[in-house]
Amino acid sequence: MGNVLAFRSKDFLKWADNVLEGILRRSPIGTGVDLITKDFFNWATRNSIYPLHFGIMCCALEMAVASAPRFDAQRFGVIYRSTPRQCDVLLVNGPVSKKLKPALRRLYDQMPGPKWVIAMGECAISGGPFYNSYSVVPGVDQFIPVDIYIPGCPARPEALIDGFIKLQKIIKDNKKGLLTGK
Ligand code: SF4
């Protein structure tokens, strides 16, 4: 009885993961479940993009405008969240200083997978006007893998929405089952 009570939630998750690994993921059951659910989960993922609400400089204003009524990014299922735990897209805009770099990397690490990164504007792509500055990282892809680059100084809201549509296409093209990863 004591042993059962001492079965902590961490141990339970480990046990459950092992069971899933053995019974579902490596057997025809997992393949079958993925075959049935793969399209649905992929459709849901690409139509519910939750970017982290994180803006550094002027491009952040364009990011905000993209969600305002005129451009209405929500019609594509794009809803900003303020915690990395609820996000699947890290949308970087503005120059990343060397001092900010570890904090941004930490935010990326805190996001659950599958996750993607968008570099919006010249500053995020290459440092922009601050390229070769002693204090600015010359592009966010120096320390985080980037999936979509949106050029411009600033990048316009239409360009950002186009970037979201391109990301949806990437998600669709890389369709994978949740259990088998195939
Ligand atoms: S790319 Fe241009 S508009 Fe965007 S943050 Fe940098 S300087 Fe500002």
PDB file of C-alpha atoms and ligand atoms in Angstrom:
ATOM      1  CA  MET A   1       0.000   0.000   0.000  1.00  0.00           C
ATOM      2  CA  GLY A   2       2.834   2.305   0.963  1.00  0.00           C
ATOM      3  CA  ASN A   3       4.454   1.627  -2.392  1.00  0.00           C
ATOM      4  CA  VAL A   4       1.254   2.496  -4.245  1.00  0.00           C
ATOM      5  CA  LEU A   5       0.888   5.776  -2.349  1.00  0.00           C
ATOM      6  CA  ALA A   6       4.530   6.564  -3.046  1.00  0.00           C
ATOM      7  CA  PHE A   7       3.825   6.272  -6.803  1.00  0.00           C
ATOM      8  CA  ARG A   8       4.432   9.916  -7.674  1.00  0.00           C
ATOM      9  CA  SER A   9       2.918  11.674 -10.656  1.00  0.00           C
ATOM     10  CA  LYS A  10       6.358  11.771 -12.331  1.00  0.00           C
ATOM     11  CA  ASP A  11       6.672   7.997 -11.959  1.00  0.00           C
ATOM     12  CA  PHE A  12       3.128   7.532 -13.244  1.00  0.00           C
ATOM     13  CA  LEU A  13       3.884   9.595 -16.353  1.00  0.00           C
ATOM     14  CA  LYS A  14       7.045   7.551 -16.945  1.00  0.00           C
ATOM     15  CA  TRP A  15       5.113   4.308 -16.530  1.00  0.00           C
ATOM     16  CA  ALA A  16       2.291   5.515 -18.798  1.00  0.00           C
ATOM     17  CA  ASP A  17       4.830   6.618 -21.396  1.00  0.00           C
ATOM     18  CA  ASN A  18       6.465   3.176 -21.347  1.00  0.00           C
ATOM     19  CA  VAL A  19       3.069   1.499 -21.791  1.00  0.00           C
ATOM     20  CA  LEU A  20       2.209   3.801 -24.679  1.00  0.00           C
ATOM     21  CA  GLU A  21       5.629   3.196 -26.178  1.00  0.00           C
ATOM     22  CA  GLY A  22       5.183  -0.583 -26.038  1.00  0.00           C
ATOM     23  CA  ILE A  23       1.508  -0.990 -26.841  1.00  0.00           C
ATOM     24  CA  LEU A  24       0.670   1.901 -29.102  1.00  0.00           C
ATOM     25  CA  ARG A  25       3.701   3.480 -30.702  1.00  0.00           C
ATOM     26  CA  ARG A  26       5.509   0.335 -31.794  1.00  0.00           C
ATOM     27  CA  SER A  27       2.533  -1.771 -32.760  1.00  0.00           C
ATOM     28  CA  PRO A  28       0.044  -1.707 -35.643  1.00  0.00           C
ATOM     29  CA  ILE A  29      -2.404  -0.069 -33.193  1.00  0.00           C
ATOM     30  CA  GLY A  30      -0.282   3.102 -33.197  1.00  0.00           C
ATOM     31  CA  THR A  31      -0.021   3.076 -36.988  1.00  0.00           C
ATOM     32  CA  GLY A  32      -3.790   2.636 -37.261  1.00  0.00           C
ATOM     33  CA  VAL A  33      -4.568   5.409 -34.759  1.00  0.00           C
ATOM     34  CA  ASP A  34      -2.202   7.763 -36.590  1.00  0.00           C
ATOM     35  CA  LEU A  35      -3.726   6.874 -39.940  1.00  0.00           C
ATOM     36  CA  ILE A  36      -7.176   7.854 -38.668  1.00  0.00           C
ATOM     37  CA  THR A  37      -6.229  10.963 -36.660  1.00  0.00           C
ATOM     38  CA  LYS A  38      -3.242  12.385 -38.590  1.00  0.00           C
ATOM     39  CA  ASP A  39      -5.228  14.603 -40.962  1.00  0.00           C
ATOM     40  CA  PHE A  40      -7.450  15.958 -38.224  1.00  0.00           C
ATOM     41  CA  PHE A  41      -4.609  16.851 -35.832  1.00  0.00           C
ATOM     42  CA  ASN A  42      -2.621  18.444 -38.651  1.00  0.00           C
ATOM     43  CA  TRP A  43      -5.637  20.523 -39.696  1.00  0.00           C
ATOM     44  CA  ALA A  44      -6.165  21.618 -36.070  1.00  0.00           C
ATOM     45  CA  THR A  45      -2.471  22.472 -35.579  1.00  0.00           C
ATOM     46  CA  ARG A  46      -2.102  24.611 -38.680  1.00  0.00           C
ATOM     47  CA  ASN A  47      -5.358  26.462 -38.036  1.00  0.00           C
ATOM     48  CA  SER A  48      -4.586  27.318 -34.420  1.00  0.00           C
ATOM     49  CA  ILE A  49      -1.207  29.060 -34.539  1.00  0.00           C
ATOM     50  CA  TYR A  50      -0.399  30.636 -31.169  1.00  0.00           C
ATOM     51  CA  PRO A  51       2.602  32.999 -31.442  1.00  0.00           C
ATOM     52  CA  LEU A  52       4.350  34.292 -28.346  1.00  0.00           C
ATOM     53  CA  HIS A  53       3.436  37.940 -27.813  1.00  0.00           C
ATOM     54  CA  PHE A  54       7.009  39.195 -27.766  1.00  0.00           C
ATOM     55  CA  GLY A  55       8.038  42.422 -29.523  1.00  0.00           C
ATOM     56  CA  ILE A  56      11.334  44.246 -29.193  1.00  0.00           C
ATOM     57  CA  MET A  57      11.162  47.366 -31.360  1.00  0.00           C
ATOM     58  CA  CYS A  58       9.317  49.070 -34.253  1.00  0.00           C
ATOM     59  CA  CYS A  59       8.306  45.829 -36.047  1.00  0.00           C
ATOM     60  CA  ALA A  60       6.303  44.951 -32.926  1.00  0.00           C
ATOM     61  CA  LEU A  61       3.844  47.702 -33.906  1.00  0.00           C
ATOM     62  CA  GLU A  62       3.307  46.016 -37.280  1.00  0.00           C
ATOM     63  CA  MET A  63       2.799  42.715 -35.473  1.00  0.00           C
ATOM     64  CA  ALA A  64       0.088  44.347 -33.327  1.00  0.00           C
ATOM     65  CA  VAL A  65      -1.584  45.923 -36.374  1.00  0.00           C
ATOM     66  CA  ALA A  66      -1.713  42.516 -38.107  1.00  0.00           C
ATOM     67  CA  SER A  67      -4.137  41.398 -35.393  1.00  0.00           C
ATOM     68  CA  ALA A  68      -6.221  44.581 -35.408  1.00  0.00           C
ATOM     69  CA  PRO A  69      -9.587  44.635 -37.299  1.00  0.00           C
ATOM     70  CA  ARG A  70      -8.162  45.928 -40.602  1.00  0.00           C
ATOM     71  CA  PHE A  71      -5.833  42.948 -41.190  1.00  0.00           C
ATOM     72  CA  ASP A  72      -7.461  40.523 -38.754  1.00  0.00           C
ATOM     73  CA  ALA A  73      -4.881  37.726 -38.459  1.00  0.00           C
ATOM     74  CA  GLN A  74      -7.357  35.874 -36.214  1.00  0.00           C
ATOM     75  CA  ARG A  75      -9.303  34.809 -39.294  1.00  0.00           C
ATOM     76  CA  PHE A  76      -6.372  32.434 -39.988  1.00  0.00           C
ATOM     77  CA  GLY A  77      -6.473  31.105 -36.425  1.00  0.00           C
ATOM     78  CA  VAL A  78      -3.541  33.240 -35.262  1.00  0.00           C
ATOM     79  CA  ILE A  79      -3.981  34.185 -31.600  1.00  0.00           C
ATOM     80  CA  TYR A  80      -1.161  35.713 -29.551  1.00  0.00           C
ATOM     81  CA  ARG A  81      -0.472  34.330 -26.080  1.00  0.00           C
ATOM     82  CA  SER A  82       1.742  35.788 -23.385  1.00  0.00           C
ATOM     83  CA  THR A  83       3.265  32.632 -21.970  1.00  0.00           C
ATOM     84  CA  PRO A  84       5.638  30.303 -23.838  1.00  0.00           C
ATOM     85  CA  ARG A  85       3.840  27.273 -22.345  1.00  0.00           C
ATOM     86  CA  GLN A  86       0.791  28.015 -24.507  1.00  0.00           C
ATOM     87  CA  CYS A  87       2.653  28.934 -27.699  1.00  0.00           C
ATOM     88  CA  ASP A  88       3.845  27.000 -30.721  1.00  0.00           C
ATOM     89  CA  VAL A  89       5.408  29.896 -32.672  1.00  0.00           C
ATOM     90  CA  LEU A  90       8.222  32.170 -31.530  1.00  0.00           C
ATOM     91  CA  LEU A  91       7.739  35.360 -33.533  1.00  0.00           C
ATOM     92  CA  VAL A  92      10.925  37.395 -33.219  1.00  0.00           C
ATOM     93  CA  ASN A  93      10.897  40.991 -34.387  1.00  0.00           C
ATOM     94  CA  GLY A  94      13.380  43.763 -33.659  1.00  0.00           C
ATOM     95  CA  PRO A  95      17.092  43.622 -32.854  1.00  0.00           C
ATOM     96  CA  VAL A  96      18.102  40.936 -30.357  1.00  0.00           C
ATOM     97  CA  SER A  97      20.790  42.272 -28.071  1.00  0.00           C
ATOM     98  CA  LYS A  98      23.502  39.955 -26.768  1.00  0.00           C
ATOM     99  CA  LYS A  99      22.137  40.564 -23.293  1.00  0.00           C
ATOM    100  CA  LEU A 100      18.642  39.441 -24.350  1.00  0.00           C
ATOM    101  CA  LYS A 101      19.855  36.357 -26.244  1.00  0.00           C
ATOM    102  CA  PRO A 102      19.863  33.881 -23.285  1.00  0.00           C
ATOM    103  CA  ALA A 103      16.358  34.978 -22.203  1.00  0.00           C
ATOM    104  CA  LEU A 104      15.000  34.530 -25.738  1.00  0.00           C
ATOM    105  CA  ARG A 105      16.604  31.093 -26.004  1.00  0.00           C
ATOM    106  CA  ARG A 106      15.035  30.195 -22.661  1.00  0.00           C
ATOM    107  CA  LEU A 107      11.583  31.250 -23.905  1.00  0.00           C
ATOM    108  CA  TYR A 108      12.096  29.029 -26.963  1.00  0.00           C
ATOM    109  CA  ASP A 109      13.124  26.090 -24.766  1.00  0.00           C
ATOM    110  CA  GLN A 110      10.023  26.562 -22.594  1.00  0.00           C
ATOM    111  CA  MET A 111       7.669  26.214 -25.577  1.00  0.00           C
ATOM    112  CA  PRO A 112       6.257  22.692 -26.036  1.00  0.00           C
ATOM    113  CA  GLY A 113       6.811  20.975 -29.376  1.00  0.00           C
ATOM    114  CA  PRO A 114       6.009  20.885 -32.178  1.00  0.00           C
ATOM    115  CA  LYS A 115       7.125  24.505 -32.485  1.00  0.00           C
ATOM    116  CA  TRP A 116       8.280  26.917 -35.159  1.00  0.00           C
ATOM    117  CA  VAL A 117      10.159  30.217 -35.370  1.00  0.00           C
ATOM    118  CA  ILE A 118       9.450  33.280 -37.525  1.00  0.00           C
ATOM    119  CA  ALA A 119      12.081  36.002 -37.967  1.00  0.00           C
ATOM    120  CA  MET A 120      10.155  39.170 -38.838  1.00  0.00           C
ATOM    121  CA  GLY A 121      12.018  42.192 -40.235  1.00  0.00           C
ATOM    122  CA  GLU A 122      15.639  42.872 -41.090  1.00  0.00           C
ATOM    123  CA  CYS A 123      16.733  43.228 -37.463  1.00  0.00           C
ATOM    124  CA  ALA A 124      15.578  39.714 -36.555  1.00  0.00           C
ATOM    125  CA  ILE A 125      16.967  38.270 -39.795  1.00  0.00           C
ATOM    126  CA  SER A 126      20.440  39.821 -39.781  1.00  0.00           C
ATOM    127  CA  GLY A 127      20.657  42.620 -37.207  1.00  0.00           C
ATOM    128  CA  GLY A 128      19.336  45.115 -39.806  1.00  0.00           C
ATOM    129  CA  PRO A 129      20.649  48.641 -39.295  1.00  0.00           C
ATOM    130  CA  PHE A 130      22.525  47.351 -36.243  1.00  0.00           C
ATOM    131  CA  TYR A 131      24.486  44.711 -38.163  1.00  0.00           C
ATOM    132  CA  ASN A 132      28.056  44.571 -36.821  1.00  0.00           C
ATOM    133  CA  SER A 133      27.049  46.418 -33.673  1.00  0.00           C
ATOM    134  CA  TYR A 134      29.008  45.404 -30.582  1.00  0.00           C
ATOM    135  CA  SER A 135      25.769  44.629 -28.718  1.00  0.00           C
ATOM    136  CA  VAL A 136      23.371  43.123 -31.310  1.00  0.00           C
ATOM    137  CA  VAL A 137      23.187  39.495 -32.483  1.00  0.00           C
ATOM    138  CA  PRO A 138      23.459  39.407 -36.326  1.00  0.00           C
ATOM    139  CA  GLY A 139      20.315  37.342 -36.801  1.00  0.00           C
ATOM    140  CA  VAL A 140      18.192  35.201 -34.523  1.00  0.00           C
ATOM    141  CA  ASP A 141      19.147  32.077 -36.524  1.00  0.00           C
ATOM    142  CA  GLN A 142      22.576  32.288 -34.877  1.00  0.00           C
ATOM    143  CA  PHE A 143      21.096  30.576 -31.803  1.00  0.00           C
ATOM    144  CA  ILE A 144      17.527  29.444 -32.666  1.00  0.00           C
ATOM    145  CA  PRO A 145      16.420  27.475 -35.793  1.00  0.00           C
ATOM    146  CA  VAL A 146      14.259  29.730 -37.989  1.00  0.00           C
ATOM    147  CA  ASP A 147      11.507  28.347 -40.262  1.00  0.00           C
ATOM    148  CA  ILE A 148      10.176  31.528 -41.910  1.00  0.00           C
ATOM    149  CA  TYR A 149      12.000  34.762 -42.794  1.00  0.00           C
ATOM    150  CA  ILE A 150       9.909  37.880 -43.463  1.00  0.00           C
ATOM    151  CA  PRO A 151      12.073  40.673 -44.918  1.00  0.00           C
ATOM    152  CA  GLY A 152      11.284  44.392 -44.620  1.00  0.00           C
ATOM    153  CA  CYS A 153      12.094  47.378 -42.451  1.00  0.00           C
ATOM    154  CA  PRO A 154       9.504  47.323 -41.150  1.00  0.00           C
ATOM    155  CA  ALA A 155       7.868  44.104 -42.317  1.00  0.00           C
ATOM    156  CA  ARG A 156       4.301  45.069 -43.177  1.00  0.00           C
ATOM    157  CA  PRO A 157       1.265  43.356 -41.591  1.00  0.00           C
ATOM    158  CA  GLU A 158       0.354  41.815 -44.983  1.00  0.00           C
ATOM    159  CA  ALA A 159       3.846  40.287 -45.133  1.00  0.00           C
ATOM    160  CA  LEU A 160       3.416  38.855 -41.638  1.00  0.00           C
ATOM    161  CA  ILE A 161       0.074  37.309 -42.581  1.00  0.00           C
ATOM    162  CA  ASP A 162       1.721  35.886 -45.717  1.00  0.00           C
ATOM    163  CA  GLY A 163       4.383  34.405 -43.410  1.00  0.00           C
ATOM    164  CA  PHE A 164       1.683  32.719 -41.306  1.00  0.00           C
ATOM    165  CA  ILE A 165       0.120  31.245 -44.459  1.00  0.00           C
ATOM    166  CA  LYS A 166       3.545  29.930 -45.546  1.00  0.00           C
ATOM    167  CA  LEU A 167       3.983  28.402 -42.088  1.00  0.00           C
ATOM    168  CA  GLN A 168       0.600  26.697 -42.409  1.00  0.00           C
ATOM    169  CA  LYS A 169       1.821  25.175 -45.673  1.00  0.00           C
ATOM    170  CA  ILE A 170       5.019  23.932 -44.000  1.00  0.00           C
ATOM    171  CA  ILE A 171       2.948  22.304 -41.211  1.00  0.00           C
ATOM    172  CA  LYS A 172       0.666  20.707 -43.813  1.00  0.00           C
ATOM    173  CA  ASP A 173       3.577  19.379 -45.879  1.00  0.00           C
ATOM    174  CA  ASN A 174       5.281  17.853 -42.820  1.00  0.00           C
ATOM    175  CA  LYS A 175       2.261  15.936 -41.624  1.00  0.00           C
ATOM    176  CA  LYS A 176       3.207  13.402 -38.929  1.00  0.00           C
ATOM    177  CA  GLY A 177       1.265  11.051 -36.682  1.00  0.00           C
ATOM    178  CA  LEU A 178       1.346  11.892 -32.984  1.00  0.00           C
ATOM    179  CA  LEU A 179       2.113   8.344 -31.829  1.00  0.00           C
ATOM    180  CA  THR A 180       4.518   6.982 -34.406  1.00  0.00           C
ATOM    181  CA  GLY A 181       5.943  10.269 -35.678  1.00  0.00           C
ATOM    182  CA  LYS A 182       5.407   9.010 -39.257  1.00  0.00           C
TER     183      LYS A 182
HETATM  184  S1  SF4 B   1      13.580  45.867 -39.113  1.00  0.00           S
HETATM  185 FE1  SF4 B   1      13.395  48.121 -39.189  1.00  0.00          FE
HETATM  186  S2  SF4 B   1      11.298  48.513 -38.495  1.00  0.00           S
HETATM  187 FE2  SF4 B   1      11.811  46.430 -37.860  1.00  0.00          FE
HETATM  188  S3  SF4 B   1      12.607  46.604 -35.787  1.00  0.00           S
HETATM  189 FE3  SF4 B   1      14.348  46.730 -37.180  1.00  0.00          FE
HETATM  190  S4  SF4 B   1      14.675  48.914 -37.524  1.00  0.00           S
HETATM  191 FE4  SF4 B   1      12.608  48.673 -36.683  1.00  0.00          FE
END
